[in-house]
Amino acid sequence: MHLPSVAVPAVLISEVGPRDGLQSVKTIMSTADKIRWINALHASGIREIEVGSFVPASSLPQLADTAELVRHALTLPGLTVMALVPNLRGAQAALASGVHKLTIPVSASEAHSLANVRKSRDEMVATVRDIVALRNALAPGVKIEAGVSTAFGCTIQGAVPEDDVIRTAALCVAAGVDESGLSDTTGYANPAQVGRLFRRLRAEIGDKAGAAHLHNTRGLGLANCLAAYEAGVRTFDASLGGLGGCPYAPGASGNVVTEDLVFMFEAMGVCTGIDLAKLLAAREPLKAGLPGEALYGMLPEAGLPKGFVQDAVHVD
């Protein structure tokens, strides 16, 4: 019996909306609505989701149900379940929940680091080292990524020297993380800068260079993603409907829209493994869970081009 060939995804689209998107929305989305949204994302072919963050409920009540969401997400086949942790206590809770991957924000900007996690850059690297030791002792199979935030500029400090960015990533790798990516926390990046920094990152830490987490604050999100792709990046964070931003970086709104990013790659012939029609349908449970919240995206507004046919996508 001849079985149709299935294209292997050339890039990994990591959906961060349930964490990065919801932390910036004042409305608290119900757990049931979040579960319906996560199910729809998984049904579209998304295979990595940052379902929340292990932080005190008093700080981010929008994410207070993260442990419950992890329990549900672990039942979805083939899904890498990811959570953000800013400190050792959060890492302990995340590892106890059974997540597959931890992400740790480590700011290249001293001012942003103090505002975001109340620790200096060097103190955060020490925290990374402690989290790695905890992971090694309790759950050695769990992956850890250190995301270097404010890598392209900071709304508090202003310009962030590129040497500081690369040094921060290298220190995190030396502390034992599996990978370190770069985050445009403030939406300041431009394509030339993105390409240059990711090439430097790959030259410094090789195959431990991680995801591109880029924002569309000033309309350059997709251009920056393309520059990162051309620099060798193959994992991209994005948020359905463009939800998100950093509450500790004033004015830094707007993650890259998952729908637009997937369309860009698929239109280029770069396989994502994601069914565009099902991905667009995943906006419905998001709208239902956040009535009245503005969602963004050019593809959802314009629709697919006439005659556009996505290559066959196999969704388990």
mmCIF file of C-alpha atoms in Angstrom:
data_model
loop_
_atom_site.group_PDB
_atom_site.id
_atom_site.type_symbol
_atom_site.label_atom_id
_atom_site.label_comp_id
_atom_site.label_asym_id
_atom_site.label_seq_id
_atom_site.Cartn_x
_atom_site.Cartn_y
_atom_site.Cartn_z
ATOM 1 C CA MET A 1 0.000 0.000 0.000
ATOM 2 C CA HIS A 2 1.421 3.380 -0.996
ATOM 3 C CA LEU A 3 1.202 6.039 1.674
ATOM 4 C CA PRO A 4 1.409 9.731 0.763
ATOM 5 C CA SER A 5 4.637 11.401 1.760
ATOM 6 C CA VAL A 6 4.455 13.819 4.662
ATOM 7 C CA ALA A 7 6.637 16.900 4.582
ATOM 8 C CA VAL A 8 8.882 17.243 7.618
ATOM 9 C CA PRO A 9 8.541 20.715 9.152
ATOM 10 C CA ALA A 10 11.528 22.896 8.297
ATOM 11 C CA VAL A 11 10.780 25.361 11.093
ATOM 12 C CA LEU A 12 9.209 25.030 14.529
ATOM 13 C CA ILE A 13 6.573 27.588 15.418
ATOM 14 C CA SER A 14 6.339 27.795 19.204
ATOM 15 C CA GLU A 15 3.020 29.263 20.353
ATOM 16 C CA VAL A 16 3.465 31.578 23.343
ATOM 17 C CA GLY A 17 0.004 33.159 23.421
ATOM 18 C CA PRO A 18 -1.263 31.305 26.508
ATOM 19 C CA ARG A 19 1.626 32.831 28.468
ATOM 20 C CA ASP A 20 3.080 35.908 26.799
ATOM 21 C CA GLY A 21 -0.225 36.847 25.213
ATOM 22 C CA LEU A 22 -2.471 36.503 28.242
ATOM 23 C CA GLN A 23 -0.091 38.100 30.756
ATOM 24 C CA SER A 24 -0.652 41.456 29.078
ATOM 25 C CA VAL A 25 -4.454 41.193 28.916
ATOM 26 C CA LYS A 26 -6.422 42.596 31.848
ATOM 27 C CA THR A 27 -9.278 40.138 31.403
ATOM 28 C CA ILE A 28 -8.726 36.786 33.126
ATOM 29 C CA MET A 29 -9.545 34.019 30.641
ATOM 30 C CA SER A 30 -11.241 31.036 32.258
ATOM 31 C CA THR A 31 -9.352 27.763 32.522
ATOM 32 C CA ALA A 32 -12.017 26.005 30.446
ATOM 33 C CA ASP A 33 -11.637 28.571 27.660
ATOM 34 C CA LYS A 34 -7.842 28.262 27.781
ATOM 35 C CA ILE A 35 -8.134 24.484 27.442
ATOM 36 C CA ARG A 36 -10.411 24.851 24.406
ATOM 37 C CA TRP A 37 -7.906 27.273 22.886
ATOM 38 C CA ILE A 38 -4.927 25.000 23.540
ATOM 39 C CA ASN A 39 -6.848 22.070 22.045
ATOM 40 C CA ALA A 40 -7.544 24.082 18.898
ATOM 41 C CA LEU A 41 -3.899 25.115 18.596
ATOM 42 C CA HIS A 42 -2.816 21.492 18.921
ATOM 43 C CA ALA A 43 -5.418 20.395 16.356
ATOM 44 C CA SER A 44 -3.893 22.834 13.847
ATOM 45 C CA GLY A 45 -0.494 21.145 14.109
ATOM 46 C CA ILE A 46 1.199 23.402 16.662
ATOM 47 C CA ARG A 47 3.626 21.122 18.492
ATOM 48 C CA GLU A 48 5.147 23.426 21.124
ATOM 49 C CA ILE A 49 3.067 25.631 23.409
ATOM 50 C CA GLU A 50 4.126 27.822 26.315
ATOM 51 C CA VAL A 51 1.026 27.213 28.401
ATOM 52 C CA GLY A 52 1.820 29.619 31.228
ATOM 53 C CA SER A 53 4.279 30.816 33.825
ATOM 54 C CA PHE A 54 4.932 29.675 37.373
ATOM 55 C CA VAL A 55 4.794 33.019 39.141
ATOM 56 C CA PRO A 56 2.790 34.139 42.202
ATOM 57 C CA ALA A 57 -0.902 34.589 41.419
ATOM 58 C CA SER A 58 -0.698 38.021 43.031
ATOM 59 C CA SER A 59 1.770 39.109 40.340
ATOM 60 C CA LEU A 60 -0.012 37.679 37.293
ATOM 61 C CA PRO A 61 -3.489 36.412 38.195
ATOM 62 C CA GLN A 62 -4.060 35.724 34.482
ATOM 63 C CA LEU A 63 -1.634 32.779 34.794
ATOM 64 C CA ALA A 64 -2.696 31.367 38.173
ATOM 65 C CA ASP A 65 -3.992 28.142 36.587
ATOM 66 C CA THR A 66 -0.739 27.185 34.852
ATOM 67 C CA ALA A 67 -0.324 23.872 36.715
ATOM 68 C CA GLU A 68 -3.825 22.801 35.671
ATOM 69 C CA LEU A 69 -3.124 23.736 32.061
ATOM 70 C CA VAL A 70 0.117 21.738 32.125
ATOM 71 C CA ARG A 71 -1.784 18.666 33.347
ATOM 72 C CA HIS A 72 -4.189 18.950 30.433
ATOM 73 C CA ALA A 73 -1.571 19.779 27.806
ATOM 74 C CA LEU A 74 0.437 16.698 28.781
ATOM 75 C CA THR A 75 -2.455 14.575 27.483
ATOM 76 C CA LEU A 76 -2.143 15.987 23.947
ATOM 77 C CA PRO A 77 -0.045 13.677 21.738
ATOM 78 C CA GLY A 78 3.223 14.959 20.337
ATOM 79 C CA LEU A 79 3.038 18.290 22.136
ATOM 80 C CA THR A 80 6.043 19.848 23.885
ATOM 81 C CA VAL A 81 4.612 21.516 26.984
ATOM 82 C CA MET A 82 6.593 24.562 28.011
ATOM 83 C CA ALA A 83 6.392 27.053 30.891
ATOM 84 C CA LEU A 84 8.294 30.180 31.832
ATOM 85 C CA VAL A 85 9.991 30.347 35.247
ATOM 86 C CA PRO A 86 11.691 33.482 36.610
ATOM 87 C CA ASN A 87 13.244 31.918 39.730
ATOM 88 C CA LEU A 88 14.084 28.703 41.578
ATOM 89 C CA ARG A 89 10.702 28.480 43.283
ATOM 90 C CA GLY A 90 8.945 28.703 39.946
ATOM 91 C CA ALA A 91 11.239 26.033 38.533
ATOM 92 C CA GLN A 92 10.443 23.706 41.438
ATOM 93 C CA ALA A 93 6.711 24.083 40.756
ATOM 94 C CA ALA A 94 7.169 23.656 37.003
ATOM 95 C CA LEU A 95 9.259 20.500 37.342
ATOM 96 C CA ALA A 96 6.724 19.066 39.792
ATOM 97 C CA SER A 97 3.967 19.703 37.230
ATOM 98 C CA GLY A 98 5.731 17.579 34.598
ATOM 99 C CA VAL A 99 6.555 20.153 31.919
ATOM 100 C CA HIS A 100 8.846 19.129 29.077
ATOM 101 C CA LYS A 101 10.683 22.435 28.822
ATOM 102 C CA LEU A 102 11.471 25.478 30.966
ATOM 103 C CA THR A 103 12.149 28.941 29.625
ATOM 104 C CA ILE A 104 14.016 31.435 31.801
ATOM 105 C CA PRO A 105 14.082 35.167 30.971
ATOM 106 C CA VAL A 106 17.546 36.670 31.396
ATOM 107 C CA SER A 107 17.714 40.317 30.405
ATOM 108 C CA ALA A 108 20.710 41.785 28.643
ATOM 109 C CA SER A 109 19.602 45.161 30.050
ATOM 110 C CA GLU A 110 20.506 45.707 33.698
ATOM 111 C CA ALA A 111 17.628 48.185 34.134
ATOM 112 C CA HIS A 112 15.048 45.812 32.668
ATOM 113 C CA SER A 113 16.369 42.895 34.701
ATOM 114 C CA LEU A 114 15.877 44.821 37.924
ATOM 115 C CA ALA A 115 12.369 45.893 36.890
ATOM 116 C CA ASN A 116 11.301 42.481 35.603
ATOM 117 C CA VAL A 117 12.773 40.007 38.112
ATOM 118 C CA ARG A 118 14.354 42.322 40.704
ATOM 119 C CA LYS A 119 17.772 40.836 40.094
ATOM 120 C CA SER A 120 20.865 42.001 38.277
ATOM 121 C CA ARG A 121 22.027 40.216 35.127
ATOM 122 C CA ASP A 122 24.752 38.364 37.031
ATOM 123 C CA GLU A 123 22.294 37.376 39.754
ATOM 124 C CA MET A 124 19.970 35.972 37.089
ATOM 125 C CA VAL A 125 22.797 33.928 35.588
ATOM 126 C CA ALA A 126 23.390 32.519 39.079
ATOM 127 C CA THR A 127 19.681 31.702 39.256
ATOM 128 C CA VAL A 128 19.970 29.910 35.920
ATOM 129 C CA ARG A 129 22.807 27.843 37.332
ATOM 130 C CA ASP A 130 20.653 26.887 40.358
ATOM 131 C CA ILE A 131 17.718 25.927 38.134
ATOM 132 C CA VAL A 132 19.955 23.768 35.950
ATOM 133 C CA ALA A 133 21.258 21.977 39.055
ATOM 134 C CA LEU A 134 17.696 21.392 40.232
ATOM 135 C CA ARG A 135 16.693 20.056 36.806
ATOM 136 C CA ASN A 136 19.711 17.755 36.730
ATOM 137 C CA ALA A 137 18.759 16.327 40.107
ATOM 138 C CA LEU A 138 15.008 15.965 39.622
ATOM 139 C CA ALA A 139 14.210 15.710 35.911
ATOM 140 C CA PRO A 140 17.265 15.472 33.653
ATOM 141 C CA GLY A 141 15.086 14.970 30.567
ATOM 142 C CA VAL A 142 13.544 18.438 30.832
ATOM 143 C CA LYS A 143 15.017 21.002 28.442
ATOM 144 C CA ILE A 144 15.943 24.508 29.543
ATOM 145 C CA GLU A 145 16.135 27.567 27.322
ATOM 146 C CA ALA A 146 17.419 30.924 28.515
ATOM 147 C CA GLY A 147 15.753 33.648 26.501
ATOM 148 C CA VAL A 148 17.927 36.767 26.380
ATOM 149 C CA SER A 149 15.344 39.514 26.691
ATOM 150 C CA THR A 150 15.805 43.152 25.601
ATOM 151 C CA ALA A 151 18.397 41.791 23.170
ATOM 152 C CA PHE A 152 17.647 44.529 20.638
ATOM 153 C CA GLY A 153 17.031 47.492 22.939
ATOM 154 C CA CYS A 154 15.286 48.457 26.159
ATOM 155 C CA THR A 155 12.486 50.944 26.876
ATOM 156 C CA ILE A 156 14.117 51.748 30.234
ATOM 157 C CA GLN A 157 17.842 51.702 29.463
ATOM 158 C CA GLY A 158 17.742 52.498 25.749
ATOM 159 C CA ALA A 159 20.438 50.914 23.585
ATOM 160 C CA VAL A 160 21.810 47.570 24.749
ATOM 161 C CA PRO A 161 25.382 46.842 23.605
ATOM 162 C CA GLU A 162 25.547 43.786 21.365
ATOM 163 C CA ASP A 163 28.533 42.502 23.313
ATOM 164 C CA ASP A 164 26.322 42.419 26.442
ATOM 165 C CA VAL A 165 23.725 40.374 24.579
ATOM 166 C CA ILE A 166 26.187 37.764 23.340
ATOM 167 C CA ARG A 167 27.960 37.649 26.702
ATOM 168 C CA THR A 168 24.656 37.021 28.498
ATOM 169 C CA ALA A 169 23.752 34.145 26.173
ATOM 170 C CA ALA A 170 27.231 32.628 26.519
ATOM 171 C CA LEU A 171 27.086 32.833 30.310
ATOM 172 C CA CYS A 172 23.718 31.062 30.306
ATOM 173 C CA VAL A 173 25.117 28.266 28.143
ATOM 174 C CA ALA A 174 28.115 28.013 30.464
ATOM 175 C CA ALA A 175 25.603 27.724 33.326
ATOM 176 C CA GLY A 176 24.212 24.598 31.671
ATOM 177 C CA VAL A 177 21.132 25.549 29.637
ATOM 178 C CA ASP A 178 20.348 23.505 26.538
ATOM 179 C CA GLU A 179 19.853 26.573 24.367
ATOM 180 C CA SER A 180 19.707 30.336 24.461
ATOM 181 C CA GLY A 181 17.630 32.481 22.112
ATOM 182 C CA LEU A 182 17.140 36.211 21.615
ATOM 183 C CA SER A 183 14.002 38.201 22.443
ATOM 184 C CA ASP A 184 12.931 41.558 21.047
ATOM 185 C CA THR A 185 11.077 42.358 24.256
ATOM 186 C CA THR A 186 10.533 45.989 23.339
ATOM 187 C CA GLY A 187 9.874 45.777 19.614
ATOM 188 C CA TYR A 188 12.957 47.826 18.756
ATOM 189 C CA ALA A 189 14.640 45.374 16.358
ATOM 190 C CA ASN A 190 15.234 45.856 12.657
ATOM 191 C CA PRO A 191 16.144 43.152 10.105
ATOM 192 C CA ALA A 192 19.814 44.125 9.734
ATOM 193 C CA GLN A 193 20.256 44.038 13.509
ATOM 194 C CA VAL A 194 18.409 40.723 13.841
ATOM 195 C CA GLY A 195 20.505 39.032 11.188
ATOM 196 C CA ARG A 196 23.748 40.384 12.620
ATOM 197 C CA LEU A 197 22.994 39.384 16.226
ATOM 198 C CA PHE A 198 21.788 35.884 15.396
ATOM 199 C CA ARG A 199 24.858 35.273 13.263
ATOM 200 C CA ARG A 200 27.016 36.397 16.185
ATOM 201 C CA LEU A 201 25.014 34.192 18.531
ATOM 202 C CA ARG A 202 25.506 31.121 16.346
ATOM 203 C CA ALA A 203 29.211 31.875 16.018
ATOM 204 C CA GLU A 204 29.482 32.122 19.816
ATOM 205 C CA ILE A 205 27.358 29.187 21.040
ATOM 206 C CA GLY A 206 26.852 27.070 17.909
ATOM 207 C CA ASP A 207 23.906 24.682 17.896
ATOM 208 C CA LYS A 208 22.798 25.903 21.321
ATOM 209 C CA ALA A 209 21.469 29.062 19.650
ATOM 210 C CA GLY A 210 17.729 28.966 20.286
ATOM 211 C CA ALA A 211 14.504 30.642 19.290
ATOM 212 C CA ALA A 212 13.799 34.057 17.827
ATOM 213 C CA HIS A 213 11.180 35.787 19.963
ATOM 214 C CA LEU A 214 10.237 38.875 17.969
ATOM 215 C CA HIS A 215 7.548 41.514 18.315
ATOM 216 C CA ASN A 216 5.590 43.468 15.736
ATOM 217 C CA THR A 217 5.383 46.675 17.771
ATOM 218 C CA ARG A 218 6.644 48.820 14.901
ATOM 219 C CA GLY A 219 5.505 46.664 12.008
ATOM 220 C CA LEU A 220 8.787 44.823 11.425
ATOM 221 C CA GLY A 221 7.891 41.475 12.984
ATOM 222 C CA LEU A 222 7.759 39.362 9.817
ATOM 223 C CA ALA A 223 10.746 41.113 8.242
ATOM 224 C CA ASN A 224 12.716 40.395 11.396
ATOM 225 C CA CYS A 225 11.626 36.741 11.384
ATOM 226 C CA LEU A 226 12.777 36.402 7.779
ATOM 227 C CA ALA A 227 16.145 37.960 8.686
ATOM 228 C CA ALA A 228 16.473 35.481 11.562
ATOM 229 C CA TYR A 229 15.589 32.591 9.246
ATOM 230 C CA GLU A 230 18.221 33.687 6.752
ATOM 231 C CA ALA A 231 20.717 33.797 9.651
ATOM 232 C CA GLY A 232 19.979 30.135 10.404
ATOM 233 C CA VAL A 233 17.227 30.319 13.036
ATOM 234 C CA ARG A 234 14.690 27.499 12.804
ATOM 235 C CA THR A 235 12.528 28.047 15.908
ATOM 236 C CA PHE A 236 10.219 31.052 16.151
ATOM 237 C CA ASP A 237 7.957 32.188 18.976
ATOM 238 C CA ALA A 238 4.627 33.685 17.962
ATOM 239 C CA SER A 239 1.247 34.472 19.490
ATOM 240 C CA LEU A 240 -2.150 33.786 17.937
ATOM 241 C CA GLY A 241 -3.883 37.057 17.160
ATOM 242 C CA GLY A 242 -0.707 38.966 18.031
ATOM 243 C CA LEU A 243 -1.550 39.087 21.728
ATOM 244 C CA GLY A 244 1.221 39.966 24.105
ATOM 245 C CA GLY A 245 3.996 42.201 25.269
ATOM 246 C CA CYS A 246 5.987 42.728 28.431
ATOM 247 C CA PRO A 247 4.291 44.391 31.423
ATOM 248 C CA TYR A 248 7.730 45.567 32.616
ATOM 249 C CA ALA A 249 8.678 47.192 29.317
ATOM 250 C CA PRO A 250 6.260 50.119 28.816
ATOM 251 C CA GLY A 251 4.858 50.369 25.301
ATOM 252 C CA ALA A 252 6.241 47.011 24.180
ATOM 253 C CA SER A 253 3.097 45.497 22.726
ATOM 254 C CA GLY A 254 2.493 43.033 19.969
ATOM 255 C CA ASN A 255 4.025 39.615 19.468
ATOM 256 C CA VAL A 256 4.463 38.342 15.929
ATOM 257 C CA VAL A 257 1.076 37.016 14.748
ATOM 258 C CA THR A 258 1.209 33.216 14.486
ATOM 259 C CA GLU A 259 -1.206 33.136 11.553
ATOM 260 C CA ASP A 260 0.819 35.638 9.503
ATOM 261 C CA LEU A 261 4.124 33.954 10.325
ATOM 262 C CA VAL A 262 2.876 30.505 9.309
ATOM 263 C CA PHE A 263 1.463 31.921 6.075
ATOM 264 C CA MET A 264 4.740 33.667 5.246
ATOM 265 C CA PHE A 265 6.730 30.477 5.610
ATOM 266 C CA GLU A 266 4.201 28.278 3.809
ATOM 267 C CA ALA A 267 3.953 30.772 0.934
ATOM 268 C CA MET A 268 7.752 30.591 0.665
ATOM 269 C CA GLY A 269 7.615 26.804 0.519
ATOM 270 C CA VAL A 270 9.044 26.430 4.038
ATOM 271 C CA CYS A 271 7.044 23.710 5.778
ATOM 272 C CA THR A 272 5.689 24.467 9.260
ATOM 273 C CA GLY A 273 3.572 21.349 9.733
ATOM 274 C CA ILE A 274 0.618 23.607 10.611
ATOM 275 C CA ASP A 275 -2.739 23.572 8.830
ATOM 276 C CA LEU A 276 -3.583 27.211 8.070
ATOM 277 C CA ALA A 277 -7.341 26.671 7.950
ATOM 278 C CA LYS A 278 -7.322 24.974 11.360
ATOM 279 C CA LEU A 279 -4.985 27.640 12.724
ATOM 280 C CA LEU A 280 -7.394 30.388 11.674
ATOM 281 C CA ALA A 281 -10.210 28.414 13.284
ATOM 282 C CA ALA A 282 -8.254 28.469 16.558
ATOM 283 C CA ARG A 283 -9.049 32.184 16.806
ATOM 284 C CA GLU A 284 -12.662 31.336 17.625
ATOM 285 C CA PRO A 285 -12.088 29.854 21.109
ATOM 286 C CA LEU A 286 -9.689 32.733 21.778
ATOM 287 C CA LYS A 287 -12.372 35.270 20.854
ATOM 288 C CA ALA A 288 -14.930 33.414 22.967
ATOM 289 C CA GLY A 289 -12.614 33.423 25.970
ATOM 290 C CA LEU A 290 -11.653 37.100 25.611
ATOM 291 C CA PRO A 291 -14.782 38.832 24.325
ATOM 292 C CA GLY A 292 -14.063 42.354 23.156
ATOM 293 C CA GLU A 293 -10.277 41.932 23.196
ATOM 294 C CA ALA A 294 -8.589 43.206 20.034
ATOM 295 C CA LEU A 295 -6.938 40.513 17.938
ATOM 296 C CA TYR A 296 -4.503 41.270 15.149
ATOM 297 C CA GLY A 297 -3.291 39.709 11.933
ATOM 298 C CA MET A 298 -3.263 40.549 8.252
ATOM 299 C CA LEU A 299 -4.057 37.040 7.025
ATOM 300 C CA PRO A 300 -7.261 36.706 9.093
ATOM 301 C CA GLU A 301 -8.478 40.012 7.634
ATOM 302 C CA ALA A 302 -7.436 39.483 4.011
ATOM 303 C CA GLY A 303 -7.849 35.710 3.741
ATOM 304 C CA LEU A 304 -5.752 33.338 1.697
ATOM 305 C CA PRO A 305 -4.872 34.459 -1.843
ATOM 306 C CA LYS A 306 -7.036 33.143 -4.651
ATOM 307 C CA GLY A 307 -5.626 29.841 -5.833
ATOM 308 C CA PHE A 308 -3.345 29.415 -2.825
ATOM 309 C CA VAL A 309 -3.057 25.747 -1.957
ATOM 310 C CA GLN A 310 -1.093 24.717 1.077
ATOM 311 C CA ASP A 311 1.014 21.602 0.632
ATOM 312 C CA ALA A 312 -0.529 18.582 2.319
ATOM 313 C CA VAL A 313 -0.221 18.829 6.094
ATOM 314 C CA HIS A 314 -0.471 15.733 8.247
ATOM 315 C CA VAL A 315 -1.816 16.549 11.713
ATOM 316 C CA ASP A 316 -1.749 13.675 14.198
#
